[in-house]
Short mmCIF file of C-alpha atoms in Angstrom, two decimals:
data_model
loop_
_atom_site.label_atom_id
_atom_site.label_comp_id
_atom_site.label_asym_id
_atom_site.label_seq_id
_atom_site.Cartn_x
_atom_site.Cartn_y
_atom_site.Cartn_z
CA UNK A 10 121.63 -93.99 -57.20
CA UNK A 11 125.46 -93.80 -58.18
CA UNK A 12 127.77 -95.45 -56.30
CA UNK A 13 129.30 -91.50 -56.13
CA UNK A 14 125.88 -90.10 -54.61
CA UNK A 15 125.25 -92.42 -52.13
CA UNK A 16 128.70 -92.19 -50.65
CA UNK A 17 128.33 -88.56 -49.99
CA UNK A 18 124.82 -88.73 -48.37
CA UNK A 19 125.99 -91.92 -46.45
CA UNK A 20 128.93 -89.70 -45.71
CA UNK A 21 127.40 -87.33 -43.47
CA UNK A 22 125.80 -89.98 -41.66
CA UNK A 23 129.36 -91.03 -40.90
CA UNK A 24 130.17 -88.37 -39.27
CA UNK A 25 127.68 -87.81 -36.76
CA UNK A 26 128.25 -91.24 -35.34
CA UNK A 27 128.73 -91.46 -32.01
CA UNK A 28 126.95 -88.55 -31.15
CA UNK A 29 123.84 -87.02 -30.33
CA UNK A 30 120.57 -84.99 -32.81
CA UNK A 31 118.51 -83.08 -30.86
CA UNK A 32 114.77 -81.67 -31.87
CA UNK A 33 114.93 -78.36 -31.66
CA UNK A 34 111.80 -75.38 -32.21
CA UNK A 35 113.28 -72.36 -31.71
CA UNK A 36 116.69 -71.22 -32.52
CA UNK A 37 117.09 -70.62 -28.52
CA UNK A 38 116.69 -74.32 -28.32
CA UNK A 39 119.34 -75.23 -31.38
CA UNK A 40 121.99 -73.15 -29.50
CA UNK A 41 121.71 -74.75 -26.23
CA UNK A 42 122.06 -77.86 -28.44
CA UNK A 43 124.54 -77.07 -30.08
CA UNK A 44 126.86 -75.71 -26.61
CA UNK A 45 125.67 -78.84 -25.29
CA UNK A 46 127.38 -80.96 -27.79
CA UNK A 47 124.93 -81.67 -30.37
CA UNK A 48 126.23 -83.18 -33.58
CA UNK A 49 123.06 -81.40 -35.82
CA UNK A 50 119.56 -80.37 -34.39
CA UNK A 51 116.25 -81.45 -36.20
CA UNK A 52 113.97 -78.21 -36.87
CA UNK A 53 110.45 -78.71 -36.26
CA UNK A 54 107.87 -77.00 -35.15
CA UNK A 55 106.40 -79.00 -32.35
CA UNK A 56 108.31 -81.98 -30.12
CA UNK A 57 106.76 -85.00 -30.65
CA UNK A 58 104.77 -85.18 -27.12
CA UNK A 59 103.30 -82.17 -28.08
CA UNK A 60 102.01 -83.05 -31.32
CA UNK A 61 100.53 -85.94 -29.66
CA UNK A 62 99.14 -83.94 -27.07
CA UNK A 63 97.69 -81.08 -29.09
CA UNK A 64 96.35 -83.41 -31.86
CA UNK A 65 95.36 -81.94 -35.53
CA UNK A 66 97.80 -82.44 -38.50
CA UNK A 67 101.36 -81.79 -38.07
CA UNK A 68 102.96 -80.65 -40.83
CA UNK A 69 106.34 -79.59 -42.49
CA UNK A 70 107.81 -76.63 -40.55
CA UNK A 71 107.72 -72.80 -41.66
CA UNK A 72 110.97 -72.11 -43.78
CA UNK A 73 111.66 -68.90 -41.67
CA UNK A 74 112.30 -71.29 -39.10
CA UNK A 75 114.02 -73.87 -40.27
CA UNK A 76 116.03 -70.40 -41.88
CA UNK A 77 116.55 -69.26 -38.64
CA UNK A 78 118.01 -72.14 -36.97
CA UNK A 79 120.22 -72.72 -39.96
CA UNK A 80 121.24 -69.29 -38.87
CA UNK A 81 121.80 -69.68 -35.27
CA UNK A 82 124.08 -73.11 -35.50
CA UNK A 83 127.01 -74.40 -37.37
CA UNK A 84 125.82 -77.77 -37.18
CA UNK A 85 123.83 -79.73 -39.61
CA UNK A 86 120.05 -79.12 -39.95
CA UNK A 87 117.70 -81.76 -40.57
CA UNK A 88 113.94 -81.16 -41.08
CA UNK A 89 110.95 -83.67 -41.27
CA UNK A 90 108.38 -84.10 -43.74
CA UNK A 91 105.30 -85.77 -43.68
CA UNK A 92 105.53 -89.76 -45.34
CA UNK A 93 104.36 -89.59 -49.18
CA UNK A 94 105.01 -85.36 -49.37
CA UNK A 95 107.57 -85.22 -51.59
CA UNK A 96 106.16 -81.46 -52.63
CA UNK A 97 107.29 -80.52 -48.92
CA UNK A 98 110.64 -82.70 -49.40
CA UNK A 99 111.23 -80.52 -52.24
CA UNK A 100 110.88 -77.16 -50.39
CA UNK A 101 113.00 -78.72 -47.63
CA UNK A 102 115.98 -79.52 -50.12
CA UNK A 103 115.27 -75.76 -51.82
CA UNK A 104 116.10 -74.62 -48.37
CA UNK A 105 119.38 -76.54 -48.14
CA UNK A 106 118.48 -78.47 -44.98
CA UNK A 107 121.46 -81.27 -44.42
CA UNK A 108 119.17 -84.08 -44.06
CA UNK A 109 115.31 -85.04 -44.64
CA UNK A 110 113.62 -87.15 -42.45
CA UNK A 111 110.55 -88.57 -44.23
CA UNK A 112 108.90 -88.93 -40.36
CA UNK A 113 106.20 -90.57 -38.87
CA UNK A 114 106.10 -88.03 -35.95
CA UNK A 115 104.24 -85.70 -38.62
CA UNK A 116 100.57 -86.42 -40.23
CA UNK A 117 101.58 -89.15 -43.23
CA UNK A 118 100.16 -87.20 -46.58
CA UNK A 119 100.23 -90.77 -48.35
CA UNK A 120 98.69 -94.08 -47.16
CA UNK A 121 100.06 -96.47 -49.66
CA UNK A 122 103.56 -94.88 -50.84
CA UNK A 123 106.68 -93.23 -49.33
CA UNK A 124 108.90 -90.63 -51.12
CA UNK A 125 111.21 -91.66 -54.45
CA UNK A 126 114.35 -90.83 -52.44
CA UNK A 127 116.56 -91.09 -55.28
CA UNK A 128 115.50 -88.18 -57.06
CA UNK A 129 116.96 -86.10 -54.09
CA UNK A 130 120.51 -84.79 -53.77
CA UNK A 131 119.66 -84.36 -50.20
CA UNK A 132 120.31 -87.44 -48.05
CA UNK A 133 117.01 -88.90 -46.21
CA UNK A 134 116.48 -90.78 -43.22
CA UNK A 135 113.76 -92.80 -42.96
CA UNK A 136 112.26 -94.64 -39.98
CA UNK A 137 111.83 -98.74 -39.47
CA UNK A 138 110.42 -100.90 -37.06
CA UNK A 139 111.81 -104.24 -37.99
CA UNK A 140 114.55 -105.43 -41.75
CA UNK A 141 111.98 -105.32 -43.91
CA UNK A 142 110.70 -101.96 -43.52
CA UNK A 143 114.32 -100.76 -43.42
CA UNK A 144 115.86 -102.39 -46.82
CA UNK A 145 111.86 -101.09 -48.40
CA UNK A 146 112.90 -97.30 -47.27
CA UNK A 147 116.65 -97.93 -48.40
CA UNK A 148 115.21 -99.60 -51.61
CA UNK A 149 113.36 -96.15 -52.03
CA UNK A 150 116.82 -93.88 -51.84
CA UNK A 151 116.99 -93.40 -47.95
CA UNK A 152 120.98 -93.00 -46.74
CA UNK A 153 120.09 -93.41 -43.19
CA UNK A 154 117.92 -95.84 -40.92
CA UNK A 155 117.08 -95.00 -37.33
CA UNK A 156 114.42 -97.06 -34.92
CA UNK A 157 111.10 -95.62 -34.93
CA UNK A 158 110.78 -96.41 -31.55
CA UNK A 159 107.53 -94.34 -29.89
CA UNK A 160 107.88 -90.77 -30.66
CA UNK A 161 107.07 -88.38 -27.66
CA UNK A 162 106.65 -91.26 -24.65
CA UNK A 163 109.93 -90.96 -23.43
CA UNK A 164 108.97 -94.48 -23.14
CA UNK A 165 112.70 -96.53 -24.47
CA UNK A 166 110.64 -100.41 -24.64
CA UNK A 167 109.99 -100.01 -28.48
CA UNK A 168 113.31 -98.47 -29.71
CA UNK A 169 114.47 -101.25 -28.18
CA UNK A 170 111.58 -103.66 -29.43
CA UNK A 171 112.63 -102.10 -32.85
CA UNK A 172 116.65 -102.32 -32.66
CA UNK A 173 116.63 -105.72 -31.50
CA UNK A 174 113.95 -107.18 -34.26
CA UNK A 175 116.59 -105.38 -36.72
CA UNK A 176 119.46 -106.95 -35.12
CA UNK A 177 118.00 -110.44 -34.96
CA UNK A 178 116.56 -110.28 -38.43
CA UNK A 179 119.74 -109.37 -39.93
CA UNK A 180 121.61 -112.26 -38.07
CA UNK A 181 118.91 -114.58 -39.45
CA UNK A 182 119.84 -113.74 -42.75
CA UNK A 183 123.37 -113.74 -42.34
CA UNK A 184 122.64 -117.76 -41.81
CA UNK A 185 120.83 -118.88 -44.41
CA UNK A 186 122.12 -120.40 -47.62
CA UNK A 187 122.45 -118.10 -51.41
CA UNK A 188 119.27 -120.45 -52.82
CA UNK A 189 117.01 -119.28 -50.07
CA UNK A 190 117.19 -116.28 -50.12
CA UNK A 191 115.19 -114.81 -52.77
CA UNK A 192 112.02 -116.92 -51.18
CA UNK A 193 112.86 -114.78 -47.73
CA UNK A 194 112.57 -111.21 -50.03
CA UNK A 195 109.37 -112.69 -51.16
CA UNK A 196 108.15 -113.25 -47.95
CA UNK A 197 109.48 -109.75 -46.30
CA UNK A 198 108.54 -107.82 -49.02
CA UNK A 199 111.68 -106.56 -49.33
CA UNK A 200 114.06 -105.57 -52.35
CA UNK A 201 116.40 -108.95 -53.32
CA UNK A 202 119.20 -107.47 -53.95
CA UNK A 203 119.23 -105.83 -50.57
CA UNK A 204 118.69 -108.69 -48.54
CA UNK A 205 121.12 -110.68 -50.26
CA UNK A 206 123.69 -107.94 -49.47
CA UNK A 207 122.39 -107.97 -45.68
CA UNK A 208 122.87 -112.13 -45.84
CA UNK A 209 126.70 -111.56 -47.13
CA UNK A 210 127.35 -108.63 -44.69
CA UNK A 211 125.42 -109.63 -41.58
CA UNK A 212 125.01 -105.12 -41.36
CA UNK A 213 122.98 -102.54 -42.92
CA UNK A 214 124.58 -101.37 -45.91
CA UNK A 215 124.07 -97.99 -44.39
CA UNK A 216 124.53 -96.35 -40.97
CA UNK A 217 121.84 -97.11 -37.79
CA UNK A 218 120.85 -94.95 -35.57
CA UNK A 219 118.19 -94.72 -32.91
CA UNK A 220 115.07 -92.91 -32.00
CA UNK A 221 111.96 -92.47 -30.39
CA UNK A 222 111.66 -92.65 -26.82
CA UNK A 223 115.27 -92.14 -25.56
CA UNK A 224 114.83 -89.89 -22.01
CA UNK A 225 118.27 -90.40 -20.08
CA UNK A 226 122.07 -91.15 -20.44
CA UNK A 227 121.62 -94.52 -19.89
CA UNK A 228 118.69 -95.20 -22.51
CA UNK A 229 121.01 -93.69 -24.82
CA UNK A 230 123.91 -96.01 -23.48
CA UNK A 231 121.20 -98.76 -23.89
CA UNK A 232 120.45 -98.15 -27.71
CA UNK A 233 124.11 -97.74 -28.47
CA UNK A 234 125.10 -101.29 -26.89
CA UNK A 235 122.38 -102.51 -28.58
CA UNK A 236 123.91 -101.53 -31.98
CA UNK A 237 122.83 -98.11 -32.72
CA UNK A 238 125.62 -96.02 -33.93
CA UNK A 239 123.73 -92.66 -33.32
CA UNK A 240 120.69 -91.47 -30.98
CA UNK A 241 118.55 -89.08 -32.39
CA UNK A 242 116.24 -87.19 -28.77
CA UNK A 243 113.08 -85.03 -29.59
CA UNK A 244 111.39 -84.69 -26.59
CA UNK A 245 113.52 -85.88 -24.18
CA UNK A 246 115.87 -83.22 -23.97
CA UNK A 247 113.22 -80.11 -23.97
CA UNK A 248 110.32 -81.72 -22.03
CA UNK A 249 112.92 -82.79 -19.11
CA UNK A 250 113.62 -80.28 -15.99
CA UNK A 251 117.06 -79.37 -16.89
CA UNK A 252 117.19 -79.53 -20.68
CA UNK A 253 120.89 -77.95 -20.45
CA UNK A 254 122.10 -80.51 -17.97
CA UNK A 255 120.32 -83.26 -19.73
CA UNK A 256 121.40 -82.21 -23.18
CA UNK A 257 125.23 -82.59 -22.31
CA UNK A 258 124.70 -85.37 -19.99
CA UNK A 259 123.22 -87.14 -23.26
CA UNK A 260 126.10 -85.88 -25.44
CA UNK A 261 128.64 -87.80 -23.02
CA UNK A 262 126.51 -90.81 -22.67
CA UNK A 263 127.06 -91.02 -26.76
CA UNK A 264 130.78 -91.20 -25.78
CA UNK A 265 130.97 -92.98 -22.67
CA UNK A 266 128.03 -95.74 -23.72
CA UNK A 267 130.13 -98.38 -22.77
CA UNK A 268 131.63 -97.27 -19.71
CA UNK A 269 129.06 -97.80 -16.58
CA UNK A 270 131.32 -95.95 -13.60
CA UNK A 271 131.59 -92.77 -15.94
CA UNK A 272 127.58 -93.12 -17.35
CA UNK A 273 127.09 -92.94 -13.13
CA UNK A 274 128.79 -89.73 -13.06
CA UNK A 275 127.17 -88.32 -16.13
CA UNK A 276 123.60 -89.40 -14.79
CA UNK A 277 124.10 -87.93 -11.43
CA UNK A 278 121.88 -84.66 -10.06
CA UNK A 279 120.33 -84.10 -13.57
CA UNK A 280 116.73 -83.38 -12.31
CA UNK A 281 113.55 -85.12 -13.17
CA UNK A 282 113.35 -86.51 -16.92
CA UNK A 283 110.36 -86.22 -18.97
CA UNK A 284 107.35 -87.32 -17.23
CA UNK A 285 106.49 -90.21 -20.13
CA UNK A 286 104.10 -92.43 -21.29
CA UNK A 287 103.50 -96.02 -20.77
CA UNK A 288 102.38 -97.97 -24.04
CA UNK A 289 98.85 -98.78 -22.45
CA UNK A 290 98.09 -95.19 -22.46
CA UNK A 291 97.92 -94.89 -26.06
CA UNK A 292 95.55 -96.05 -27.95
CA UNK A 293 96.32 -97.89 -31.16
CA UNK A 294 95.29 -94.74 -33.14
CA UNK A 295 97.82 -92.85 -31.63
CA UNK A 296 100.44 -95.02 -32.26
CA UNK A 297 103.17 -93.11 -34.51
CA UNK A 298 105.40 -96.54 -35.54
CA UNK A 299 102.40 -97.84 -37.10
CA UNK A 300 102.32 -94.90 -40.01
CA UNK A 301 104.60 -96.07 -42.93
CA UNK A 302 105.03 -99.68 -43.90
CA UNK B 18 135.50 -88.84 -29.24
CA UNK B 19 132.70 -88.44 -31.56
CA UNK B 20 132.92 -89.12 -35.71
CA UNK B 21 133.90 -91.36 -38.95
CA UNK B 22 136.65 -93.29 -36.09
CA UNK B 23 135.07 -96.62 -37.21
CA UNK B 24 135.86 -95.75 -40.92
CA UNK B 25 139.59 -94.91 -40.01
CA UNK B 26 139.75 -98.24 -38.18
CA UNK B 27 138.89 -99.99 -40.55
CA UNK B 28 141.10 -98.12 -43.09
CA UNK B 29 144.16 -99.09 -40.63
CA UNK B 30 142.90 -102.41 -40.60
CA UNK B 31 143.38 -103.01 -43.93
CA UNK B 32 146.76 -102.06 -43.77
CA UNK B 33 147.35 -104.59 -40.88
CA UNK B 34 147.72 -101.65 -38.13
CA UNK B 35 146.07 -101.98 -35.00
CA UNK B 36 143.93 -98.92 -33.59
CA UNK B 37 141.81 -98.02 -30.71
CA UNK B 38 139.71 -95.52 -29.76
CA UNK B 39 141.52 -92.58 -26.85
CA UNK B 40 138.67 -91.42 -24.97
CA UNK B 41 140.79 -90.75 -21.98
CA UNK B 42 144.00 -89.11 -21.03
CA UNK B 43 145.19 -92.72 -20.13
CA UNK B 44 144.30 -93.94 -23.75
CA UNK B 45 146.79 -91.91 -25.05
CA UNK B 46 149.80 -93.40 -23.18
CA UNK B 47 148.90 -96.44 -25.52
CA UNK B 48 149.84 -94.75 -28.50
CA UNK B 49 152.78 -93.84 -30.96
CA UNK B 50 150.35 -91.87 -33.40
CA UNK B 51 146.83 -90.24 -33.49
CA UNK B 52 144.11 -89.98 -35.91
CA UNK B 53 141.63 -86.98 -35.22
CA UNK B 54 138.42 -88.19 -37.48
CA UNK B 55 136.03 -86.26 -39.06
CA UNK B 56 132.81 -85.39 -37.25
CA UNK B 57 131.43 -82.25 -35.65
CA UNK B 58 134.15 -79.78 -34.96
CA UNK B 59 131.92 -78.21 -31.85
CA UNK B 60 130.96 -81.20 -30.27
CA UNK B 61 135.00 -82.83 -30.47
CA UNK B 62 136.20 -79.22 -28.38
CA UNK B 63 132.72 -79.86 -26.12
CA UNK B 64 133.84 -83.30 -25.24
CA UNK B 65 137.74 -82.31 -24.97
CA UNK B 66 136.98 -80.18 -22.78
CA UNK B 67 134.37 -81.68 -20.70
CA UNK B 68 136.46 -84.08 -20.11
CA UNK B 69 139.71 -82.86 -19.16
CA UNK B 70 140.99 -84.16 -21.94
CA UNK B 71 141.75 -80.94 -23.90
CA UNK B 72 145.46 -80.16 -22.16
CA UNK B 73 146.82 -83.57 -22.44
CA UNK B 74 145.75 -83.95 -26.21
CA UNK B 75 147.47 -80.84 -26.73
CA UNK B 76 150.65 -81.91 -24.58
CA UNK B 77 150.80 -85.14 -26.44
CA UNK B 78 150.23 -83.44 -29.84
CA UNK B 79 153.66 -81.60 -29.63
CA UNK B 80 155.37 -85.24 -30.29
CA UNK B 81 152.57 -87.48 -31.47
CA UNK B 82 152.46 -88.00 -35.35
CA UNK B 83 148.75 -87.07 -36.25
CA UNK B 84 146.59 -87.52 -39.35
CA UNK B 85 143.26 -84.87 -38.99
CA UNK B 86 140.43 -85.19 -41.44
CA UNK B 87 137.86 -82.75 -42.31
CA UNK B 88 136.84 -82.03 -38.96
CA UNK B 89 140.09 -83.09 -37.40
CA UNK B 90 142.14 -80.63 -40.04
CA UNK B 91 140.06 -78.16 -38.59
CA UNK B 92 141.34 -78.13 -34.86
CA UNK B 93 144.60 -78.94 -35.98
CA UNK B 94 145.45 -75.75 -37.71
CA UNK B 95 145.41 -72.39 -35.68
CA UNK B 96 142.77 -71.12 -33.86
CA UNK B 97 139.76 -69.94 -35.87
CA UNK B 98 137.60 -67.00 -35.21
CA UNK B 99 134.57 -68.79 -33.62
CA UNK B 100 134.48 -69.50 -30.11
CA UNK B 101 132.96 -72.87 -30.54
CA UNK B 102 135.89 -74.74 -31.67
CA UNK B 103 138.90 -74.87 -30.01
CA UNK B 104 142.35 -75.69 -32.00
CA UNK B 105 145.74 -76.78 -31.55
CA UNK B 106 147.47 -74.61 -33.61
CA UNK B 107 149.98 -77.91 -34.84
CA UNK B 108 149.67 -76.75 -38.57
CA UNK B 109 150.42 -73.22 -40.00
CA UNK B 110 146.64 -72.47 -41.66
CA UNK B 111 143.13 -71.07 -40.55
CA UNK B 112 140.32 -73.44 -41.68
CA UNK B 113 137.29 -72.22 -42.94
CA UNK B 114 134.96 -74.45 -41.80
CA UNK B 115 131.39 -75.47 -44.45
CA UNK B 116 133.35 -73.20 -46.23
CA UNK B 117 131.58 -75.40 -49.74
CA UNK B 118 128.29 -74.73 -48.37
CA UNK B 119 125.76 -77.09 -46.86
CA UNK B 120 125.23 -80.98 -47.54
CA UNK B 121 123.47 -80.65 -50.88
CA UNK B 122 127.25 -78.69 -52.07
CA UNK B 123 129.40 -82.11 -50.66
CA UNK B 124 130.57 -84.13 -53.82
CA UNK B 125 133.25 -86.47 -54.50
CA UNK B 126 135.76 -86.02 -56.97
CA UNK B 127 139.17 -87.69 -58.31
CA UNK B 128 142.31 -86.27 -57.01
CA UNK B 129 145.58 -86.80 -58.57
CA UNK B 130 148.41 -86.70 -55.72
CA UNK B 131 151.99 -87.68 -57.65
CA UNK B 132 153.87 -86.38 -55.37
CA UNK B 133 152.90 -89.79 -52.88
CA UNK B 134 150.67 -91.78 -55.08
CA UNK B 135 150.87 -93.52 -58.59
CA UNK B 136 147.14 -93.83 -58.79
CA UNK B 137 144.01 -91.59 -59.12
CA UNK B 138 142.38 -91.01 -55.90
CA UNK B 139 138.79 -91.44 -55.02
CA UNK B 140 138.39 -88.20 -52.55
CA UNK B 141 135.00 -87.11 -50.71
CA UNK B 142 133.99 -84.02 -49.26
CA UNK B 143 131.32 -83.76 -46.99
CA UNK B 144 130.59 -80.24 -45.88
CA UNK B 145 134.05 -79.67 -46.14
CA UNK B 146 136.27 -76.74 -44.78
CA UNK B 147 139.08 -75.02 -46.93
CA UNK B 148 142.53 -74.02 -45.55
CA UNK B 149 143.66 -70.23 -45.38
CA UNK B 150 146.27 -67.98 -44.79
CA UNK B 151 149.04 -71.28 -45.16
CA UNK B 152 151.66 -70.51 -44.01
CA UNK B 153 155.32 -71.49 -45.85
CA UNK B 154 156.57 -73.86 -44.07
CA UNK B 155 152.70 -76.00 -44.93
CA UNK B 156 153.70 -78.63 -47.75
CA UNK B 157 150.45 -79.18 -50.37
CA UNK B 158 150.35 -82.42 -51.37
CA UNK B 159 147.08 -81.97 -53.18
CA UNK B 160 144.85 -79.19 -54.96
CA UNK B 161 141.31 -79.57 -56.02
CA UNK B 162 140.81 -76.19 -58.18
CA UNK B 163 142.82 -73.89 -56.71
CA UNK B 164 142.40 -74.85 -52.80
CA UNK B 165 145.02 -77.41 -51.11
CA UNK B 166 143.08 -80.50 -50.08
CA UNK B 167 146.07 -82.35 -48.57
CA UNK B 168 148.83 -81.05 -46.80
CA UNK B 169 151.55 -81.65 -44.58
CA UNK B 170 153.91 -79.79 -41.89
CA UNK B 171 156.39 -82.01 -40.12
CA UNK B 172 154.58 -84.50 -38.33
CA UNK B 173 150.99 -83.69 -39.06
CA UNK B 174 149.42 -84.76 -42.32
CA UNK B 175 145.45 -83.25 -42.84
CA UNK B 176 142.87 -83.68 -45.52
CA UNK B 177 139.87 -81.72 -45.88
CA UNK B 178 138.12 -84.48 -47.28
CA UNK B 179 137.31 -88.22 -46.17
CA UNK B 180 140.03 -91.07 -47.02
CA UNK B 181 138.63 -92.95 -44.50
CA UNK B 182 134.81 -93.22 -46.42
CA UNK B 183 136.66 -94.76 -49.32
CA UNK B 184 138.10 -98.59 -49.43
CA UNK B 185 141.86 -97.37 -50.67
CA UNK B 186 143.88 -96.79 -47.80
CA UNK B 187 147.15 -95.23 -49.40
CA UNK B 188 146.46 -92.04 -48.25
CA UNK B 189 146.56 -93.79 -44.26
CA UNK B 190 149.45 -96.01 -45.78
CA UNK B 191 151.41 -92.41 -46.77
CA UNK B 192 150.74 -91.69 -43.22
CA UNK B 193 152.51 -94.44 -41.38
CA UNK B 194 155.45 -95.34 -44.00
CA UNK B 195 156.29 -91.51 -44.51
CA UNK B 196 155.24 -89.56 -41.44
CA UNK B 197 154.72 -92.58 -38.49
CA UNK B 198 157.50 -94.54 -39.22
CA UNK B 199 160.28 -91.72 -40.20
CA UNK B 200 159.35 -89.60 -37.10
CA UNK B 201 160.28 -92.61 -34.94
#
């Protein structure tokens, strides 16, 4: 990718830092996120704890809906496709969507290889559970990392699990001498020239942002301190009592992450959050983070 | 609030100017000139307003030097006909905002600015608005095509692309020498 391309799809990235992307299904739902603060919305068809709870494939979304939220908002629009489907990335970037998300939340269509992101004009964002993963996806053309965290639980321990591996990794790197470090890209599986940028830079040579399980103000607060720059909430915001409420109360959290007396105020009388899942209730089948390598 | 404020710290930094982020109406006693970053136009008035933060921005703004940026060049001019941004009405032009179309439309391109710098400069637009209906008394520093990019009106200096996602700060250094500094 030219240095030229890859500022201008890292660019948007840039600018939704420090704020919130919310899933959205309807464009009823991408106007209450957008009055509620949202920086884009993601257009899908299902929120990820319903996909896990109806089961079957989960695909790209119709194109009269993704039309129709581009429509109803100003904001970016981001839409998912399925891992490998670079037929439905293409109808996503024919539809001018702002950003792909090459997502584990839908079925993956390939087992053994993600999407060629360079080919795309389109910026991607691409999910990772620990360095390796991340510099493979940014290896294939993605602009954008964010935790995979587990979609749909409303459950924050692996966004966290995932953030913190990232984190830890990269300050690993950052330690170890120049003649070492092409025996560590062996060993991750990772591209060299990546890693040895990550080992000079101690960062991501791209923005990273956080999803998958994020319920409340504070587990956005949580993901932020922890490094993430932006928090991406699917079902958190739609599958809690008072998605209004909750929506803006997560838009200030964004702002406020590092201020605990205001994050009180923001968290107060918000109703119930999503219900949630706790890890042991899924079965390793059912585990989202695990599709992708 | 919300946007590319890293990026313009950084920019400062390189030019040995200390920033920090104003958040609250207190922040911006702290002050002697403000950068409004690019970002989401919506969600900056949302969390102006939200919290309380909207009246004193636009108190300070009558004497504060200020650089806006995409985004920030949009609430900066006057008020625009959608109810989901709010503006300050500081410079004499209506921004149009996306008004390049959506992501896959951002580009960057090389702007040539004599009237402030002796080099080529490095400019990208992401989503980007265009100014309209300037008003005379607006001072274009730079065209790309036929649409002002950069422009100035007494105290406030706006781009509608992203100085701040490039590693040449003279556009920020143009800022403090000829608009921070000479406003003191």
């Amino acid at each position: 990718m030219t240095k030229e391309l890859f500022e201008v799809k890292t660019g948007l990235a840039e600018m939704l830092k420090g704020g919130v992307i919310m899933d959205v299904t309807t464009p009823k739902e991408a106007v209450i996120a957008e009055k509620a603060g949202a920086v884009a919305v993601m257009a899908l068809e299902r929120i990820p704890a319903d996909i896990r709870k109806d089961g079957g494939i989960a695909r790209a979304s119709d194109p009269k809906m993704i039309k129709e939220i581009q429509q109803a908002v100003s904001i970016p629009v981001m839409a998912k496709c399925r891992i490998g489907h670079f037929a439905e990335a293409q109808i996503l970037e024919a539809l001018e969507v702002d950003y792909i998300d090459e997502s584990e939340v839908l079925t993956p269509a390939d087992e053994a290889n993600h999407i060629w992101k360079h080919d795309f004009k389109t910026p991607f964002v691409c999910g990772a559970t620990n360095l390796s993963e991340a510099l493979r996806r940014l290896g294939e053309g993605a602009a954008l990392i964010r935790t995979k965290g587990e979609p749909g639980t409303g459950n924050i321990v692996e966004a966290v699990r995932h953030m913190r591996t990232i984190n830890t990794e990269m300050a690993q790197l950052s330690t170890l001498r120049r003649d070492e470090l092409m025996a560590v890209a062996k060993e991750m599986g990772a591209p060299f020239h990546l890693v040895d940028q990550v080992a000079e830079t101690g960062k991501l040579p791209v923005p990273n942002f956080s999803a998958g399980g994020i319920a409340t103000p504070a587990d956005a607060s949580l993901m932020m301190q922890l490094g993430a720059e932006t928090i991406f909430v699917g079902s958190g915001i739609f599958k809690s009592e008072n998605p209004s409420a909750m929506a803006k109360a997560i838009v200030q959290a964004a702002t406020f992450y590092d201020n605990p007396k205001k994050l009180a105020e923001i968290s107060e009388g918000l109703g119930s959050a999503m219900k949630g899942l706790d890890m042991s209730e899924i079965t390793p089948e059912e585990r989202m983070q695990d599709r992708g390598w | 609030m919300q946007g590319s404020f890293a990026k313009h710290a950084y920019s400062m930094g390189n030019l040995g100017i200390k920033s920090r982020a104003v958040r609250t109406a207190e922040d911006l006693k702290l002050i002697d000139a403000l950068i409004l970053p690019g970002g989401e136009s919506t969600t900056m008035t949302l969390l102006l307003e939200n919290e309380g933060l909207w009246d004193p921005l636009n108190e300070a703004l009558k004497t504060l030097p200020v650089f806006g940026t995409c985004a920030g060049a949009i609430l900066l001019g006057q008020q625009i006909d959608d109810e989901r941004v709010r503006c300050f009405n500081r410079i004499n032009y209506k921004a149009e905002r996306n008004a390049y179309g959506r992501q896959i439309e951002s580009f960057s391109t090389t702007l040539v600015i004599p009237s402030i710098l002796d080099h080529d400069f490095h400019a990208v637009f992401i989503r980007a608005p265009k100014f309209r209906e300037i008003g005379p008394e607006v001072v274009p520093l730079a065209v790309f095509g036929s649409d002002p990019v950069l422009l100035k009106q007494g105290k406030v200096l706006v781009a509608s692309f992203h100085p701040e996602l490039t590693d040449d700060p003279s556009i920020h250094k143009y800022f403090m020498d000829e608009i921070v500094l000479k406003s003191r």
